[in-house]
């Protein structure tokens, strides 16, 4: 059964010709006859609307059109309706390699390390010159006079550099590669270096002064270099450590900007300097460094310990004496190296405000080592 032409309009029914690709009349939207126009329907008609009212054309032999076939995705074939593309969003199961790459790109780049090669080379060369002067029996007074004359030239030049822009430009053009950026607006570090060397050569014994200069020259360089290389991968130093155990009032201030890697490098280098200098280069007198058991210690231990343990102690002491090995000296030298290493690393890590470490490092390390020798002299009775 077919409907008349005037009654054949539908509201988006399945037999709508527009949904199967047949265009409707643009002149009369709802009536197939060109003689009539539906004003209400024309007001509702919108060409861009997806759900548009349409009218079937009057066929000579009208027949019911077959329903459109639906595709697998539920959309009828021949449909003129376009689906909007959804914007792509980041999937929760994204590639881990790309996410890690984006994370690496988002991290700030590490600034390049300034190794200060010219400065460190000059800094370390002073140690070799000091060893040469000590081995050649150089007079420390002559060295002090030469350093004092050098200081008399450098100090006025540094004052002029800080007060004259033209001289500052000339000075930094010639010697700026040996200076740090922090020293270009303050006192040159070479001045503090020379004052520290003059102090230890004047006040301390010659061997202790030599070791203090070697610590300044080599331990400070090792701590700075290793700290720049491995410092970002190790923990920073605490702000302070107790000077005496279980006494929190007495504490040593440390520099948190320095790292554990630099402290270890300075300590190991200081211990190696002490062992090499006093164990091989300039051996210390046996009475000052030899470690020996107090008189009657072995007999008292044998009386206190059980019989079997006392026999083992007696045999061990006799075996050491029969071997002729300087066990006591090795113990004393090892103790000296350990003390000098800790003193070197701690003195380099101290935070003493505006004082330059080129001044404080030789003075503090030399004074602590001298005090250690005084303690040895007190307990060994050698003076």
Short mmCIF file of C-alpha atoms in Angstrom, two decimals:
data_model
loop_
_atom_site.label_atom_id
_atom_site.label_comp_id
_atom_site.label_asym_id
_atom_site.label_seq_id
_atom_site.Cartn_x
_atom_site.Cartn_y
_atom_site.Cartn_z
CA UNK A 1 0.00 0.00 0.00
CA UNK A 2 1.35 3.38 -0.97
CA UNK A 3 0.58 6.77 0.43
CA UNK A 4 -0.41 9.80 -1.61
CA UNK A 5 2.27 12.19 -2.59
CA UNK A 6 1.15 14.88 -0.13
CA UNK A 7 1.20 12.40 2.75
CA UNK A 8 4.47 10.71 1.93
CA UNK A 9 6.75 12.98 3.94
CA UNK A 10 8.49 11.48 6.93
CA UNK A 11 10.79 12.60 9.73
CA UNK A 12 13.98 10.73 9.03
CA UNK A 13 12.27 7.33 8.60
CA UNK A 14 14.27 4.41 7.19
CA UNK A 15 12.72 4.89 3.73
CA UNK A 16 13.89 8.51 3.58
CA UNK A 17 15.42 9.04 0.15
CA UNK A 18 18.02 11.44 1.55
CA UNK A 19 19.41 8.66 3.71
CA UNK A 20 19.96 6.45 0.70
CA UNK A 21 21.70 9.10 -1.32
CA UNK A 22 18.74 10.57 -3.39
CA UNK A 23 18.74 14.39 -3.12
CA UNK A 24 15.50 16.10 -2.28
CA UNK A 25 14.05 19.04 -4.11
CA UNK A 26 15.73 22.29 -3.22
CA UNK A 27 12.75 24.34 -4.31
CA UNK A 28 9.91 22.64 -2.44
CA UNK A 29 11.32 20.87 0.60
CA UNK A 30 8.22 18.98 1.81
CA UNK A 31 5.81 18.65 -1.16
CA UNK A 32 6.70 16.83 -4.33
CA UNK A 33 4.35 18.97 -6.42
CA UNK A 34 5.82 22.30 -7.52
CA UNK A 35 2.45 24.05 -6.99
CA UNK A 36 2.44 24.07 -3.17
CA UNK A 37 4.95 25.17 -0.55
CA UNK A 38 4.87 24.45 3.11
CA UNK A 39 6.10 27.59 4.91
CA UNK A 40 6.41 25.90 8.29
CA UNK A 41 8.49 23.11 6.85
CA UNK A 42 10.73 25.54 4.98
CA UNK A 43 11.48 27.36 8.21
CA UNK A 44 12.53 24.14 9.87
CA UNK A 45 14.61 22.91 6.97
CA UNK A 46 18.37 23.32 7.34
CA UNK A 47 20.77 22.02 4.71
CA UNK A 48 23.57 21.45 7.23
CA UNK A 49 21.46 19.46 9.71
CA UNK A 50 22.17 15.74 9.90
CA UNK A 51 18.52 14.93 10.64
CA UNK A 52 16.76 16.73 7.74
CA UNK A 53 13.14 16.31 6.73
CA UNK A 54 12.72 15.18 3.14
CA UNK A 55 9.94 14.16 0.82
CA UNK A 56 9.84 11.30 -1.63
CA UNK A 57 9.50 12.11 -5.26
CA UNK A 58 6.19 11.03 -6.82
CA UNK A 59 6.94 8.10 -9.03
CA UNK A 60 4.62 7.04 -11.82
CA UNK A 61 4.45 3.63 -10.25
CA UNK A 62 5.26 4.23 -6.56
CA UNK A 63 6.62 1.34 -4.66
CA UNK A 64 8.16 0.91 -1.25
CA UNK A 65 11.88 1.28 -1.40
CA UNK A 66 13.87 -1.45 0.31
CA UNK A 67 15.38 -0.57 3.67
CA UNK A 68 19.01 0.40 3.50
CA UNK A 69 21.52 -2.21 4.45
CA UNK A 70 23.56 -1.51 7.51
CA UNK A 71 27.23 -2.09 7.51
CA UNK A 72 29.17 -3.81 10.24
CA UNK A 73 29.71 -0.58 12.18
CA UNK A 74 26.03 0.21 12.37
CA UNK A 75 25.99 2.98 9.69
CA UNK A 76 23.78 2.57 6.66
CA UNK A 77 25.39 2.37 3.26
CA UNK A 78 25.13 5.48 1.21
CA UNK A 79 24.74 7.75 4.19
CA UNK A 80 25.90 11.29 3.62
CA UNK A 81 26.53 11.89 7.31
CA UNK A 82 30.22 12.36 8.12
CA UNK A 83 31.68 11.41 11.44
CA UNK A 84 34.00 13.83 13.15
CA UNK A 85 37.52 12.67 13.81
CA UNK A 86 38.42 12.56 17.45
CA UNK A 87 41.71 14.22 18.45
CA UNK A 88 44.42 11.81 19.30
CA UNK A 89 45.19 11.59 22.99
CA UNK A 90 48.11 10.10 24.79
CA UNK A 91 47.46 6.44 25.45
CA UNK A 92 48.11 5.23 29.01
CA UNK A 93 50.06 2.34 27.55
CA UNK A 94 52.54 4.51 25.67
CA UNK A 95 56.02 3.46 24.70
CA UNK A 96 58.32 3.50 27.77
CA UNK A 97 61.28 4.40 25.60
CA UNK A 98 59.56 7.54 24.28
CA UNK A 99 58.40 8.52 27.78
CA UNK A 100 61.90 8.13 29.18
CA UNK A 101 63.27 10.11 26.24
CA UNK A 102 60.83 12.94 26.91
CA UNK A 103 61.75 12.83 30.60
CA UNK A 104 65.42 13.16 29.75
CA UNK A 105 64.71 16.09 27.46
CA UNK A 106 62.69 17.84 30.16
CA UNK A 107 65.55 17.63 32.67
CA UNK A 108 67.83 20.68 32.79
CA UNK A 109 71.22 20.15 31.23
CA UNK A 110 74.13 19.93 33.64
CA UNK A 111 76.49 22.88 33.24
CA UNK A 112 79.97 22.04 31.98
CA UNK A 113 82.62 21.41 34.62
CA UNK A 114 85.44 23.94 34.84
CA UNK A 115 88.48 21.78 35.58
CA UNK A 116 90.81 24.80 36.07
CA UNK A 117 93.69 22.94 34.43
CA UNK A 118 96.19 25.87 34.33
CA UNK A 119 95.43 26.78 37.95
CA UNK A 120 95.68 23.17 39.17
CA UNK A 121 98.92 22.66 37.28
CA UNK A 122 100.54 25.65 38.96
CA UNK A 123 99.04 24.61 42.30
CA UNK A 124 100.51 21.10 42.10
CA UNK A 125 103.92 22.17 40.79
CA UNK A 126 104.69 23.95 44.08
CA UNK A 127 104.80 20.56 45.80
CA UNK A 128 107.52 19.22 43.50
CA UNK A 129 109.54 22.41 43.99
CA UNK A 130 109.18 22.01 47.76
CA UNK A 131 110.45 18.42 47.66
CA UNK A 132 113.42 19.48 45.55
CA UNK A 133 114.37 22.24 47.97
CA UNK A 134 114.05 19.87 50.94
CA UNK A 135 116.13 17.15 49.28
CA UNK A 136 118.84 19.62 48.25
CA UNK A 137 119.10 20.95 51.81
CA UNK A 138 117.77 24.32 50.80
CA UNK A 139 117.73 27.03 53.40
CA UNK A 140 114.13 27.81 54.40
CA UNK A 141 115.11 31.39 55.26
CA UNK A 142 116.12 31.97 51.65
CA UNK A 143 112.77 30.64 50.50
CA UNK A 144 110.96 32.90 52.95
CA UNK A 145 112.89 35.96 51.71
CA UNK A 146 112.10 35.14 48.09
CA UNK A 147 108.42 34.65 48.84
CA UNK A 148 108.31 37.91 50.82
CA UNK A 149 109.73 39.84 47.87
CA UNK A 150 107.18 38.21 45.58
CA UNK A 151 104.44 39.19 47.98
CA UNK A 152 105.68 42.78 48.02
CA UNK A 153 105.07 42.92 44.26
CA UNK A 154 101.78 41.01 44.08
CA UNK A 155 99.94 42.89 46.84
CA UNK A 156 100.26 46.42 45.29
CA UNK A 157 99.41 44.98 41.89
CA UNK A 158 96.26 43.37 43.29
CA UNK A 159 95.22 46.61 45.00
CA UNK A 160 95.69 48.47 41.72
CA UNK A 161 93.70 45.80 39.90
CA UNK A 162 90.73 46.27 42.22
CA UNK A 163 90.76 50.05 41.82
CA UNK A 164 91.68 50.61 38.16
CA UNK A 165 89.56 49.23 35.36
CA UNK A 166 92.33 49.62 32.78
CA UNK A 167 94.88 47.75 34.89
CA UNK A 168 92.25 45.15 35.71
CA UNK A 169 91.73 44.54 31.99
CA UNK A 170 95.48 44.19 31.42
CA UNK A 171 96.00 41.97 34.48
CA UNK A 172 93.17 39.59 33.61
CA UNK A 173 94.27 39.46 29.99
CA UNK A 174 97.71 38.25 31.07
CA UNK A 175 96.96 36.19 34.23
CA UNK A 176 93.19 35.79 34.22
CA UNK A 177 93.42 32.10 33.20
CA UNK A 178 94.97 31.37 36.62
CA UNK A 179 92.12 33.03 38.54
CA UNK A 180 88.67 31.86 39.51
CA UNK A 181 85.62 33.92 38.72
CA UNK A 182 85.09 34.57 42.44
CA UNK A 183 88.62 35.99 42.76
CA UNK A 184 88.23 38.57 40.00
CA UNK A 185 86.28 40.87 42.33
CA UNK A 186 88.18 40.02 45.52
CA UNK A 187 91.69 39.32 46.79
CA UNK A 188 93.79 37.06 44.62
CA UNK A 189 94.20 33.54 46.06
CA UNK A 190 97.93 33.55 45.32
CA UNK A 191 98.41 36.09 48.11
CA UNK A 192 96.85 33.76 50.70
CA UNK A 193 98.86 30.87 49.28
CA UNK A 194 102.17 32.67 49.78
CA UNK A 195 101.22 33.90 53.27
CA UNK A 196 100.34 30.33 54.33
CA UNK A 197 103.64 28.95 53.02
CA UNK A 198 105.64 31.70 54.73
CA UNK A 199 103.85 30.99 58.03
CA UNK A 200 104.54 27.24 58.10
CA UNK A 201 108.17 27.67 57.04
CA UNK A 202 108.69 30.21 59.81
CA UNK A 203 106.82 28.56 62.70
CA UNK A 204 106.86 24.77 62.22
CA UNK A 205 109.78 22.33 62.02
CA UNK A 206 111.08 21.87 58.49
CA UNK A 207 109.73 18.36 57.90
CA UNK A 208 106.27 19.24 59.21
CA UNK A 209 106.26 22.48 57.20
CA UNK A 210 107.18 20.49 54.08
CA UNK A 211 104.33 18.03 54.61
CA UNK A 212 101.91 20.92 55.24
CA UNK A 213 102.91 22.51 51.91
CA UNK A 214 102.53 19.15 50.14
CA UNK A 215 99.03 18.79 51.60
CA UNK A 216 98.19 22.28 50.36
CA UNK A 217 99.62 21.52 46.93
CA UNK A 218 98.40 17.96 46.28
CA UNK A 219 95.60 17.10 48.72
CA UNK A 220 93.70 20.29 47.95
CA UNK A 221 94.06 19.65 44.20
CA UNK A 222 92.89 16.04 44.54
CA UNK A 223 89.89 17.02 46.67
CA UNK A 224 88.85 19.73 44.21
CA UNK A 225 89.26 17.54 41.11
CA UNK A 226 87.51 14.45 42.49
CA UNK A 227 84.80 16.61 44.03
CA UNK A 228 84.01 18.15 40.65
CA UNK A 229 84.06 14.73 38.98
CA UNK A 230 82.16 12.58 41.50
CA UNK A 231 80.63 15.16 43.82
CA UNK A 232 77.19 15.20 42.13
CA UNK A 233 76.91 11.45 42.72
CA UNK A 234 77.77 11.51 46.45
CA UNK A 235 76.20 13.08 49.50
CA UNK A 236 77.20 16.60 50.58
CA UNK A 237 79.05 17.11 53.82
CA UNK A 238 77.09 17.93 56.98
CA UNK A 239 77.15 21.43 58.35
CA UNK A 240 79.18 20.38 61.37
CA UNK A 241 80.67 17.37 63.15
CA UNK A 242 81.48 16.98 66.85
CA UNK A 243 85.06 17.81 67.74
CA UNK A 244 84.90 15.58 70.82
CA UNK A 245 82.61 12.52 70.81
CA UNK A 246 79.47 12.87 72.94
CA UNK A 247 80.13 16.60 73.42
CA UNK A 248 77.69 18.39 71.08
CA UNK A 249 78.81 21.86 72.19
CA UNK A 250 82.23 21.49 70.54
CA UNK A 251 81.66 21.10 66.80
CA UNK A 252 83.68 21.73 63.66
CA UNK A 253 81.89 23.75 60.95
CA UNK A 254 82.03 22.09 57.54
CA UNK A 255 81.12 23.41 54.11
CA UNK A 256 77.91 21.76 52.80
CA UNK A 257 78.87 22.83 49.27
CA UNK A 258 81.67 20.25 49.38
CA UNK A 259 81.01 16.57 48.81
CA UNK A 260 81.92 13.30 50.45
CA UNK A 261 83.94 12.33 47.37
CA UNK A 262 86.19 15.37 47.77
CA UNK A 263 86.63 14.69 51.50
CA UNK A 264 87.70 11.08 50.83
CA UNK A 265 90.10 12.17 48.07
CA UNK A 266 91.71 14.78 50.33
CA UNK A 267 92.05 12.28 53.20
CA UNK A 268 93.57 9.53 51.06
CA UNK A 269 96.02 11.96 49.45
CA UNK A 270 97.04 13.36 52.84
CA UNK A 271 97.65 9.86 54.21
CA UNK A 272 99.72 8.95 51.14
CA UNK A 273 101.81 12.11 51.54
CA UNK A 274 102.58 11.31 55.18
CA UNK A 275 103.42 7.67 54.50
CA UNK A 276 105.61 8.49 51.49
CA UNK A 277 107.46 11.37 53.12
CA UNK A 278 108.12 9.94 56.60
CA UNK A 279 108.32 6.31 55.51
CA UNK A 280 110.60 6.65 52.51
CA UNK A 281 111.66 10.19 51.57
CA UNK A 282 112.69 11.42 55.03
CA UNK A 283 112.38 8.56 57.55
CA UNK A 284 111.45 9.58 61.06
CA UNK A 285 113.66 8.53 63.97
CA UNK A 286 112.60 5.18 65.41
CA UNK A 287 112.27 6.50 68.95
CA UNK A 288 109.76 9.08 67.70
CA UNK A 289 107.57 6.77 65.64
CA UNK A 290 108.23 3.18 66.73
CA UNK A 291 105.31 1.48 68.43
CA UNK A 292 106.20 -1.02 71.17
CA UNK A 293 104.36 -2.74 73.95
CA UNK A 294 104.91 -1.38 77.46
CA UNK A 295 107.27 -3.29 79.74
CA UNK A 296 105.60 -6.22 81.49
CA UNK A 297 102.54 -6.10 79.23
CA UNK A 298 103.11 -9.62 77.86
CA UNK A 299 103.68 -11.11 81.32
CA UNK A 300 100.55 -9.44 82.72
CA UNK A 301 98.49 -10.70 79.77
CA UNK A 302 99.76 -14.26 80.28
CA UNK A 303 98.79 -14.16 83.93
CA UNK A 304 95.31 -12.80 83.21
CA UNK A 305 94.36 -14.97 80.24
CA UNK A 306 93.62 -18.67 80.39
CA UNK A 307 96.51 -21.08 79.96
CA UNK A 308 95.93 -21.87 76.28
CA UNK A 309 95.37 -18.21 75.33
CA UNK A 310 98.48 -17.16 77.29
CA UNK A 311 100.56 -19.73 75.39
CA UNK A 312 99.27 -18.41 72.06
CA UNK A 313 100.13 -14.82 73.01
CA UNK A 314 103.63 -15.79 74.12
CA UNK A 315 104.29 -17.74 70.91
CA UNK A 316 103.04 -14.85 68.74
CA UNK A 317 105.27 -12.30 70.50
CA UNK A 318 108.31 -14.59 70.19
CA UNK A 319 107.60 -15.18 66.49
CA UNK A 320 107.41 -11.44 65.80
CA UNK A 321 110.68 -10.79 67.64
CA UNK A 322 112.44 -13.65 65.85
CA UNK A 323 111.30 -12.47 62.41
CA UNK A 324 113.09 -9.17 62.77
CA UNK A 325 110.28 -7.35 60.95
CA UNK A 326 109.68 -3.78 62.11
CA UNK A 327 106.11 -4.49 63.12
CA UNK A 328 106.12 -1.73 65.70
CA UNK A 329 107.35 0.80 63.16
CA UNK A 330 104.73 -0.27 60.67
CA UNK A 331 102.01 0.20 63.26
CA UNK A 332 103.36 3.61 64.18
CA UNK A 333 103.68 4.67 60.54
CA UNK A 334 100.16 3.45 59.80
CA UNK A 335 98.83 5.43 62.76
CA UNK A 336 100.66 8.53 61.55
CA UNK A 337 99.24 8.13 58.04
CA UNK A 338 95.70 7.71 59.36
CA UNK A 339 95.97 10.80 61.56
CA UNK A 340 97.47 12.92 58.76
CA UNK A 341 94.79 11.74 56.33
CA UNK A 342 91.94 12.69 58.65
CA UNK A 343 93.60 16.02 59.44
CA UNK A 344 94.10 16.77 55.75
CA UNK A 345 90.53 15.93 54.71
CA UNK A 346 88.96 17.78 57.65
CA UNK A 347 91.12 20.90 57.24
CA UNK A 348 90.22 21.05 53.55
CA UNK A 349 86.48 20.67 54.28
CA UNK A 350 86.27 23.33 57.01
CA UNK A 351 84.03 26.33 56.49
CA UNK A 352 85.70 29.31 58.21
CA UNK A 353 83.68 32.06 56.62
CA UNK A 354 85.61 34.40 54.35
CA UNK A 355 89.02 32.87 55.14
CA UNK A 356 90.68 31.35 52.11
CA UNK A 357 91.59 27.66 52.30
CA UNK A 358 94.99 28.42 50.77
CA UNK A 359 95.75 30.16 54.07
CA UNK A 360 93.95 27.89 56.54
CA UNK A 361 94.82 24.47 55.07
CA UNK A 362 98.63 24.48 55.62
CA UNK A 363 98.38 26.24 58.99
CA UNK A 364 95.72 23.90 60.44
CA UNK A 365 97.13 20.68 59.00
CA UNK A 366 100.70 21.51 60.01
CA UNK A 367 99.63 22.50 63.53
CA UNK A 368 97.62 19.28 64.06
CA UNK A 369 100.47 17.07 62.80
CA UNK A 370 102.96 18.88 65.01
CA UNK A 371 100.63 18.36 67.97
CA UNK A 372 100.43 14.63 67.15
CA UNK A 373 104.23 14.36 67.24
CA UNK A 374 104.26 16.14 70.60
CA UNK A 375 101.83 13.55 71.94
CA UNK A 376 104.09 10.76 70.65
CA UNK A 377 107.09 12.34 72.32
CA UNK A 378 105.20 12.53 75.61
CA UNK A 379 104.21 8.87 75.61
CA UNK A 380 107.49 7.50 74.22
CA UNK A 381 109.70 9.73 76.36
CA UNK A 382 111.69 11.04 73.39
CA UNK A 383 112.08 14.75 73.08
#
